[in-house]
Amino acid sequence: MRVRIWGTRGSYPVANASMLRYGGNTTCVEVEAEDHHIILDAGTGLRMLGEALRQSHAPPNRFDLLITHTHWDHIIGFPFFAPLFDPNSKIDIYGLARTQSSLRTTLAGALSDPLLPLTLDDLRAQINFFEIGAGHCLELGPVRVRTALANHPYRALAYRLETDQGVLTFIPDTGPFHTVLFGEQRIEWTGQPTARSQSELRELAAMKEAILELAYRADWLIYDAQFTDAQYARFPHWGHSSASQAREIAEAAQVRQLILFHHDPHRTDAELDQIVAEQQAAAVPGLIISAAFEGMELARKP
Amino acid sequence: MKVRFWGVRGYVPTPNAAMLRYGGNTCCTSVTGEHGELIVLDTGTGFCMLGDELMQGEFGRGRGTLTLLISHTYWDHILGLPFPGVVHIPGNRLDIYGPDSTRGSLQMVYDGMLSPVYSPVFGLAHIGATHRFTPISTEPFIVGQLTIRAMPLSYRPHSPIWAYRLEEGGRALVYITDVRYSERGIREAAIAFAKQANVLIHSAPYLRDEQVEDYGHSRVEDAIEMAQAADVERLLLFHHAPMRTDDELDAIVAHFRQMLAAQGSPLQLIAAAEGMELVV
């Protein structure tokens, strides 16, 4: 199992000289296991993956695309993924089942007039849509996949990918599990945490439990660290975590390496260097902390 | 009028070291009138950078007014709108002009783009700034001391695309993007619309060698011929292709400047770059 990170940024892509080292493309991670290619999220990093495949010697043409949710930063690379237009490609797309709209309708709507001049028929690849929920298990070739729900506006999935060569847990968008419980409704933030009902508190606790289980002893936990602690205090209703909140989850789940992810579009390379140093200094012994950068590769040492 | 480019890339943002000089953010251009009127042409990701800068002034205090002229609603022209803090500060005003599609009014398209399945904003109603949508028409209108005219560039009712002409004190700026001159009558109408503009900002992602057919995007040569036919003073190539590096853009500009010089053409040719400012 080999993991390669193609996009690390959250909210929107940024082309900025002071952010190039960690990268300006939005979320996309490639996982290769034997001859299986699994892609996590379709941010602008997906376009770069497609370009790289086009230049490779024997490009694969069979992909599983696992989408956490369909906020723009997670799908903006989708129509720019070259294999979509290749009739020899086969792409299975997995995403969260929703009562309001299907995954197919959501993606088709994003691609079609007046937002873009495409229809699903223009995508020549053989595409299948699979709608899944939390606690779902899949076997994709040698990779065992499990899902849980993240604490994010309108809900998002988190994924655990497991092979004999390593475990990757991918939670790019989630708030912590104490102040705000996200669901179908928009959270109005008044500046003060509102009183939560017992059932909300129970739901938050259960959600955290499931997330810790999803990350349990993972080799690599790629986790939302959009905020500083000061930013989290101002924007708890956005559904993102701070780097220290990410570290707490990694420690509780006994993860080997925490990879801070979904970098804020204003976060410079120098700031990220400092955040990593601070979190590493605060971490329990044995936990490695890094910030995801474009081109980062993860593999267990033989 | 003062022009500043905040995003000049077409299709998709390109964070790439070899493209930073011209820039990787998508379409957004600001025009400031003599009396401080602020008009923004399209809200690609460049709008996020503009928003950061506006935060420092009146907009940071909820006292700013912005006129947005939207050419059309493809991703690279609208997706930057909800991110800057200034659009969420009550008291700021957004006057948004653009075309309605047969699939929904401009307002509905924006609302859909911000709907919870795509955006944590949960819909247009939660944009904190006061916002007003006006469907664009060929009727000229006034913003401060500026006169604004608009012209349809496409007959496709699902995806209307409009051009804008901004005039102040006898000077004119014209903005034409995503045009397909193979559509009947569009080229002639565009030439008349851009007639004697001091500045023409024109999308030109590809060369004819690269794209033989005119697939919804005029090519560099089309833009130059059009600018010459309209007696334009300065042509700014814009909406650069995602794979185009800075060095390639330099070479394209050098090549066509040489061609213009050989023709004895007075047309000034420039490739628009992020951060570039010019006075019309």
XYZ file of C-alpha atoms in Angstrom:
582
model
C 0.000 0.000 0.000
C 1.436 3.305 -1.126
C -0.223 6.630 -0.415
C 0.444 9.808 -2.369
C -1.012 13.204 -1.549
C -2.020 15.375 -4.524
C -3.961 18.149 -2.821
C -3.782 19.396 0.771
C -5.652 22.693 0.868
C -9.141 23.296 2.231
C -11.936 25.711 1.282
C -10.525 26.810 -2.084
C -7.360 26.346 -4.153
C -4.704 29.022 -3.747
C -1.930 29.933 -6.148
C 0.392 31.772 -3.798
C 4.199 31.783 -3.705
C 4.293 31.537 0.095
C 2.117 28.394 0.092
C 3.650 26.323 -2.684
C 5.739 23.996 -0.545
C 2.679 22.518 1.181
C 0.692 23.239 -1.952
C -2.373 25.106 -3.122
C -4.447 22.308 -4.644
C -7.495 21.118 -2.744
C -7.990 17.712 -1.254
C -7.054 14.558 -3.138
C -5.164 11.474 -1.958
C -4.216 8.445 -4.054
C -3.848 4.980 -2.582
C -2.223 2.228 -4.589
C -2.457 -1.354 -3.382
C -1.250 -4.075 -5.723
C -2.920 -3.025 -8.975
C -5.801 -1.204 -7.313
C -6.085 2.556 -7.451
C -8.243 4.230 -4.855
C -8.705 7.993 -4.834
C -9.932 9.924 -1.815
C -11.766 13.115 -2.789
C -11.769 15.039 -6.055
C -10.307 18.459 -5.251
C -7.999 20.165 -7.740
C -5.246 17.705 -6.748
C -7.198 15.140 -8.816
C -6.381 17.062 -11.974
C -2.669 16.777 -11.192
C -3.058 13.030 -10.595
C -4.779 12.701 -13.977
C -1.973 14.613 -15.682
C 0.659 12.426 -14.009
C -1.161 9.252 -15.072
C -1.360 10.480 -18.634
C 2.410 10.755 -18.698
C 3.054 7.426 -17.014
C 4.242 4.408 -18.942
C 1.245 2.105 -18.431
C -1.504 4.179 -16.846
C -4.179 2.331 -14.878
C -7.736 2.633 -16.149
C -9.701 1.294 -13.205
C -10.337 3.587 -10.223
C -12.409 3.696 -7.079
C -13.158 7.287 -6.089
C -14.233 7.648 -2.463
C -15.782 11.038 -1.790
C -16.135 12.336 1.773
C -18.706 14.966 0.786
C -19.487 17.236 -2.126
C -18.515 20.692 -0.910
C -16.808 22.459 -3.814
C -13.248 22.063 -2.563
C -13.765 18.275 -2.630
C -15.178 18.027 -6.165
C -13.672 20.978 -8.051
C -11.058 18.744 -9.684
C -13.545 16.120 -10.835
C -14.256 17.236 -14.428
C -10.533 17.889 -14.977
C -9.558 14.246 -14.309
C -8.432 13.039 -17.725
C -9.459 9.341 -17.339
C -13.111 10.438 -17.111
C -13.010 11.122 -20.840
C -11.364 7.827 -21.767
C -13.879 5.154 -22.844
C -11.456 2.498 -21.613
C -11.614 3.768 -18.035
C -13.913 2.422 -15.380
C -14.559 4.551 -12.342
C -16.650 3.552 -9.341
C -17.658 6.574 -7.297
C -18.649 6.180 -3.649
C -20.253 8.880 -1.542
C -22.651 9.556 1.271
C -26.257 8.468 0.745
C -28.576 11.422 1.291
C -32.323 11.608 1.355
C -32.399 14.994 -0.418
C -30.392 14.208 -3.544
C -28.443 11.349 -5.057
C -24.685 11.422 -5.529
C -25.252 11.162 -9.267
C -27.627 14.142 -9.294
C -25.246 16.219 -7.196
C -22.276 15.609 -9.483
C -24.335 15.879 -12.668
C -25.797 19.174 -11.448
C -22.360 20.591 -10.736
C -21.146 19.704 -14.230
C -24.046 20.861 -16.309
C -25.282 24.170 -17.724
C -25.178 26.867 -16.537
C -22.354 25.823 -14.170
C -20.325 23.901 -16.769
C -21.160 22.721 -20.277
C -21.006 18.981 -19.533
C -23.395 16.129 -18.925
C -22.581 12.722 -17.458
C -22.848 11.351 -21.005
C -19.861 13.468 -22.015
C -17.778 11.501 -19.540
C -16.832 8.591 -21.747
C -15.534 6.399 -18.943
C -17.785 3.717 -17.519
C -18.966 5.319 -14.290
C -20.937 3.714 -11.477
C -22.274 5.473 -8.430
C -22.520 3.834 -5.025
C -24.211 5.545 -2.132
C -23.072 4.411 1.266
C -23.571 5.386 4.878
C -21.666 5.366 8.128
C -20.345 2.030 9.374
C -20.274 0.678 5.834
C -17.671 -1.954 4.897
C -16.286 -2.516 1.408
C -13.621 -4.683 -0.106
C -11.845 -2.986 -2.982
C -9.304 -5.555 -4.180
C -6.835 -6.025 -1.347
C -8.138 -2.951 0.510
C -10.696 -3.212 3.262
C -12.631 0.031 3.581
C -14.761 1.196 6.479
C -16.659 4.449 6.936
C -17.828 6.653 9.775
C -19.567 9.999 9.977
C -17.495 13.148 10.535
C -18.835 16.190 12.400
C -19.244 18.601 9.493
C -22.029 20.827 8.139
C -24.551 18.707 6.178
C -22.493 15.667 7.193
C -19.449 14.064 5.600
C -17.932 10.596 5.501
C -14.568 9.557 6.890
C -12.741 6.502 5.549
C -10.391 3.844 6.903
C -8.394 1.886 4.331
C -6.653 -1.208 5.551
C -4.304 -3.720 3.953
C -1.646 -5.997 5.310
C 0.842 -3.254 4.387
C -0.712 -0.464 6.365
C -3.738 1.422 7.604
C -4.742 4.877 6.421
C -7.564 6.869 8.011
C -8.833 9.885 6.088
C -10.828 12.533 7.944
C -10.305 15.739 5.985
C -13.283 17.702 7.328
C -14.535 17.458 10.857
C -15.090 19.666 13.829
C -14.244 18.388 17.305
C -16.886 16.512 19.251
C -17.782 18.861 22.070
C -19.074 22.314 21.081
C -21.248 21.889 18.005
C -23.135 18.909 16.589
C -23.513 19.296 12.830
C -26.318 17.791 10.829
C -28.687 18.711 8.045
C -29.342 22.198 9.382
C -27.165 25.274 9.344
C -25.717 26.184 12.724
C -26.360 29.773 13.733
C -23.400 30.825 15.851
C -24.133 33.532 18.399
C -20.622 33.619 19.820
C -21.614 31.449 22.792
C -22.015 27.684 22.875
C -25.725 26.973 23.223
C -27.034 24.465 25.713
C -27.112 21.044 24.112
C -29.679 18.410 24.822
C -28.723 15.093 26.354
C -29.412 13.404 23.026
C -27.058 15.786 21.204
C -24.345 15.129 23.739
C -24.885 11.393 23.360
C -24.722 11.703 19.586
C -21.463 13.677 19.785
C -19.954 11.096 22.110
C -20.992 8.255 19.810
C -19.617 10.089 16.789
C -16.289 10.620 18.528
C -16.209 6.976 19.547
C -16.739 5.892 15.938
C -14.062 8.304 14.692
C -11.548 7.024 17.266
C -12.348 3.493 16.208
C -11.885 4.439 12.559
C -8.458 5.897 13.375
C -7.464 3.221 15.912
C -3.756 2.432 15.594
C -3.672 3.685 12.021
C -0.248 4.029 10.450
C -1.352 7.321 8.991
C -4.165 9.567 10.102
C -4.860 12.378 7.627
C -6.951 14.791 9.670
C -8.573 18.215 9.399
C -6.313 20.888 10.919
C -7.658 23.950 9.155
C -7.582 26.146 12.243
C -5.336 27.464 14.943
C -6.915 27.199 18.401
C -7.693 30.933 18.277
C -9.487 30.524 14.923
C -11.452 27.554 16.211
C -12.707 29.672 19.097
C -14.062 32.222 16.584
C -15.445 29.807 13.998
C -16.616 26.612 15.757
C -19.683 26.565 13.463
C -17.574 25.921 10.351
C -16.997 22.256 11.102
C -13.210 22.212 11.131
C -10.596 21.363 13.757
C -7.424 22.963 14.999
C -4.051 21.244 14.841
C -4.104 20.587 18.596
C -7.587 19.058 18.333
C -6.259 16.815 15.550
C -3.366 15.802 17.801
C -5.715 14.921 20.657
C -7.671 12.576 18.382
C -4.442 11.019 17.064
C -3.211 10.442 20.607
C -6.481 8.965 21.803
C -6.547 6.625 18.802
C -2.881 5.640 19.281
C -2.021 6.577 15.732
C 1.561 6.193 14.504
C 1.698 9.300 12.282
C -0.674 12.264 12.242
C -0.761 14.177 8.980
C -2.299 17.623 9.370
C -4.519 18.331 6.367
C -7.082 20.679 4.793
C -4.841 23.669 5.333
C -6.557 27.024 5.606
C -6.235 29.003 2.350
C -4.385 31.751 4.241
C -1.896 29.430 5.971
C 1.646 30.027 4.708
C 4.402 27.422 4.505
C 6.288 29.147 7.327
C 3.212 29.051 9.577
C 2.686 25.363 8.847
C 6.330 24.625 9.701
C 5.761 26.286 13.046
C 2.457 24.503 13.713
C 4.102 21.134 13.058
C 6.981 21.978 15.416
C 4.584 23.060 18.171
C 2.383 20.001 17.857
C 5.344 17.637 17.674
C 6.747 19.182 20.849
C 3.408 18.658 22.605
C 2.806 15.125 21.315
C 2.970 11.910 23.313
C 6.216 9.988 22.752
C 6.121 7.894 19.612
C 3.561 9.974 17.702
C 4.985 11.508 14.541
C 3.310 14.725 13.398
C 3.640 16.125 9.879
C 1.715 18.500 7.691
C 0.540 17.121 4.371
C 2.330 18.546 1.370
C 1.704 18.066 -2.312
C 3.736 15.085 -3.479
C 4.017 13.541 0.004
C 4.303 9.752 -0.118
C 3.528 7.355 2.691
C 4.567 3.725 2.828
C 5.410 1.386 5.649
C 9.125 0.673 5.884
C 9.824 -2.875 4.699
C -10.742 53.951 -14.485
C -8.084 51.808 -12.873
C -7.980 48.104 -13.609
C -6.440 45.409 -11.453
C -6.270 41.714 -12.182
C -6.878 39.338 -9.266
C -7.254 36.117 -11.240
C -6.377 35.515 -14.893
C -6.423 31.722 -15.197
C -9.224 29.943 -17.031
C -11.038 26.682 -16.227
C -9.374 25.733 -12.946
C -6.968 27.321 -10.460
C -3.368 26.226 -11.018
C -1.105 26.473 -7.977
C 2.140 25.855 -9.834
C 5.593 27.408 -9.386
C 6.004 27.764 -13.159
C 2.768 29.784 -13.417
C 3.016 32.199 -10.511
C 4.184 35.231 -12.435
C 0.980 35.364 -14.494
C -0.877 33.669 -11.683
C -2.996 30.615 -11.022
C -6.217 32.059 -9.614
C -9.324 32.078 -11.759
C -11.127 35.017 -13.338
C -11.554 38.195 -11.341
C -10.798 41.756 -12.406
C -11.563 44.943 -10.504
C -12.225 48.360 -12.004
C -12.113 51.461 -9.826
C -13.710 54.663 -11.086
C -12.306 58.179 -10.665
C -14.597 58.682 -7.695
C -13.879 55.350 -6.056
C -16.727 53.273 -7.518
C -15.690 49.616 -7.286
C -16.785 47.243 -10.013
C -15.743 43.609 -10.188
C -15.838 41.505 -13.335
C -16.487 37.858 -12.374
C -15.761 36.134 -9.087
C -13.390 33.237 -9.700
C -10.871 32.417 -6.964
C -9.120 35.745 -7.620
C -12.092 37.304 -5.813
C -10.816 35.726 -2.575
C -7.598 37.762 -2.884
C -9.542 40.934 -3.676
C -11.782 40.250 -0.683
C -8.754 39.988 1.620
C -7.575 43.392 0.462
C -11.034 44.993 0.757
C -11.227 43.793 4.361
C -8.597 46.436 5.235
C -10.851 49.339 4.194
C -14.528 50.348 4.367
C -15.665 46.784 3.677
C -14.002 45.606 6.894
C -16.324 47.972 8.768
C -19.469 46.984 6.860
C -19.596 50.172 4.820
C -18.548 49.009 1.376
C -20.512 48.842 -1.873
C -19.491 46.536 -4.672
C -20.958 46.159 -8.130
C -20.418 42.675 -9.558
C -20.731 42.134 -13.289
C -20.958 38.411 -13.971
C -20.231 37.279 -17.529
C -21.623 33.774 -16.955
C -21.796 31.167 -14.243
C -19.192 28.537 -15.113
C -17.101 27.528 -12.097
C -14.025 29.569 -12.984
C -16.149 32.738 -12.972
C -18.228 32.350 -9.800
C -16.869 29.903 -7.228
C -14.824 32.523 -5.330
C -17.874 34.511 -4.240
C -18.701 33.041 -0.808
C -15.213 32.860 0.699
C -14.057 36.420 1.448
C -15.092 37.698 4.863
C -16.387 40.935 3.309
C -19.433 39.231 1.777
C -20.465 38.034 5.230
C -20.276 41.404 6.995
C -23.717 42.985 7.409
C -23.857 46.502 6.033
C -21.791 45.778 2.946
C -23.746 45.902 -0.317
C -23.361 43.623 -3.305
C -25.101 44.714 -6.495
C -24.885 41.688 -8.755
C -25.614 41.917 -12.480
C -25.532 38.971 -14.827
C -27.532 36.809 -17.186
C -30.465 34.590 -16.268
C -30.373 31.099 -17.763
C -33.400 29.155 -18.955
C -32.428 26.707 -16.198
C -32.780 29.386 -13.548
C -32.201 33.035 -12.810
C -28.733 34.230 -11.843
C -29.956 34.421 -8.268
C -31.153 30.803 -8.394
C -27.836 29.672 -9.844
C -25.927 31.370 -7.026
C -28.356 29.978 -4.488
C -27.854 26.482 -5.895
C -24.073 26.909 -5.894
C -24.301 27.771 -2.185
C -26.804 25.039 -1.305
C -25.748 22.736 1.545
C -24.764 19.813 -0.657
C -22.077 22.046 -2.260
C -21.336 24.712 0.334
C -21.302 25.211 4.094
C -23.003 28.589 3.520
C -26.378 26.781 3.151
C -27.731 29.143 0.501
C -27.710 32.744 -0.588
C -29.937 33.832 2.290
C -26.949 33.372 4.622
C -24.646 35.754 2.779
C -24.448 38.507 5.410
C -23.908 41.439 3.047
C -27.009 42.989 1.522
C -27.233 41.564 -1.972
C -29.394 42.435 -4.932
C -29.523 40.591 -8.234
C -30.403 42.334 -11.464
C -30.756 40.377 -14.708
C -28.528 41.989 -17.281
C -30.008 43.518 -20.439
C -28.738 45.622 -23.317
C -30.117 48.716 -21.575
C -27.150 50.860 -20.393
C -27.001 51.700 -16.695
C -24.997 53.959 -14.420
C -22.797 53.132 -11.438
C -21.512 56.382 -9.937
C -19.834 58.204 -12.826
C -19.495 55.066 -14.940
C -21.793 53.976 -17.734
C -22.109 50.228 -18.186
C -23.329 48.479 -21.305
C -23.777 44.779 -21.837
C -24.092 42.505 -24.845
C -24.988 38.819 -25.186
C -22.138 36.686 -26.540
C -24.048 33.464 -26.903
C -27.361 32.216 -28.215
C -27.318 29.132 -26.002
C -30.184 29.781 -23.607
C -28.925 27.316 -20.974
C -25.572 29.077 -20.756
C -25.879 32.749 -21.586
C -22.588 34.641 -21.663
C -22.420 38.429 -21.714
C -19.756 41.029 -22.469
C -19.437 44.332 -20.610
C -18.324 47.799 -21.650
C -17.451 50.311 -18.928
C -17.106 53.985 -19.870
C -15.960 56.985 -17.899
C -14.753 60.388 -19.087
C -14.609 59.296 -22.717
C -12.477 56.233 -21.972
C -13.744 52.682 -22.452
C -12.898 49.231 -21.119
C -14.449 46.132 -22.697
C -14.521 42.645 -21.123
C -15.174 39.651 -23.378
C -14.723 36.109 -22.139
C -15.620 32.544 -23.157
C -16.821 33.715 -26.551
C -17.240 31.422 -29.512
C -16.946 33.481 -32.707
C -18.138 30.558 -34.782
C -21.651 31.372 -33.548
C -23.470 33.301 -36.228
C -23.233 37.064 -36.019
C -21.394 37.155 -32.699
C -18.082 38.355 -34.083
C -19.604 41.317 -35.920
C -21.651 42.297 -32.892
C -18.607 42.014 -30.619
C -16.526 44.190 -32.924
C -19.191 46.897 -32.848
C -19.477 46.567 -29.067
C -15.685 46.881 -28.525
C -15.290 49.692 -31.077
C -12.373 51.983 -30.152
C -12.104 50.674 -26.624
C -8.967 51.866 -24.872
C -8.629 48.515 -23.163
C -10.052 45.168 -24.268
C -9.761 42.239 -21.874
C -10.340 39.131 -23.975
C -10.183 35.434 -23.111
C -7.632 33.622 -25.260
C -6.584 30.358 -23.661
C -5.251 28.596 -26.718
C -3.570 29.103 -30.067
C -5.114 28.031 -33.358
C -2.366 25.430 -33.669
C -3.512 23.904 -30.399
C -7.212 24.142 -30.960
C -8.299 23.961 -34.550
C -11.986 24.250 -33.724
C -13.392 27.194 -31.809
C -14.793 25.217 -28.848
C -16.439 27.943 -26.872
C -13.158 29.759 -26.601
C -11.711 32.217 -28.997
C -8.015 31.693 -29.528
C -5.176 34.210 -29.277
C -5.364 34.909 -33.018
C -9.148 35.463 -32.833
C -8.687 37.989 -30.025
C -6.010 39.888 -31.936
C -8.015 40.014 -35.173
C -11.076 41.122 -33.291
C -9.153 43.855 -31.435
C -7.718 45.124 -34.701
C -11.102 45.141 -36.398
C -12.519 47.127 -33.480
C -9.625 49.654 -33.435
C -8.807 48.782 -29.858
C -5.805 50.499 -28.269
C -4.629 47.836 -25.802
C -5.525 44.133 -25.809
C -5.112 42.096 -22.639
C -5.080 38.360 -23.202
C -6.810 36.655 -20.327
C -8.247 33.308 -19.145
C -4.927 31.560 -19.694
C -4.995 27.795 -20.245
C -4.277 25.711 -17.132
C -1.169 24.096 -18.628
C 0.333 27.375 -19.876
C 3.574 28.291 -18.085
C 4.887 31.801 -17.558
C 7.674 31.224 -20.060
C 5.221 30.003 -22.688
C 3.049 33.061 -22.178
C 6.105 35.303 -22.532
C 6.936 33.551 -25.791
C 3.369 33.857 -27.121
C 3.280 37.582 -26.378
C 6.724 38.124 -27.933
C 5.713 36.204 -31.051
C 2.519 38.148 -31.636
C 4.090 41.520 -30.785
C 6.632 40.833 -33.480
C 3.845 39.974 -35.892
C 1.976 43.193 -35.033
C 5.148 45.240 -35.478
C 5.740 43.639 -38.862
C 2.192 44.576 -39.866
C 2.744 48.115 -38.607
C -0.297 47.631 -36.331
C -0.699 50.152 -33.508
C -2.352 47.514 -31.255
C -0.600 47.050 -27.912
C -0.612 43.430 -26.791
C -0.243 42.359 -23.153
C -0.892 39.097 -21.320
C -2.886 39.861 -18.178
C -1.094 38.896 -14.962
C -2.329 38.642 -11.406
C -1.543 41.878 -9.579
C -1.136 43.853 -12.804
C -2.638 47.348 -12.636
C -3.321 49.699 -15.469
C -5.043 52.991 -16.037
C -7.560 53.033 -18.867
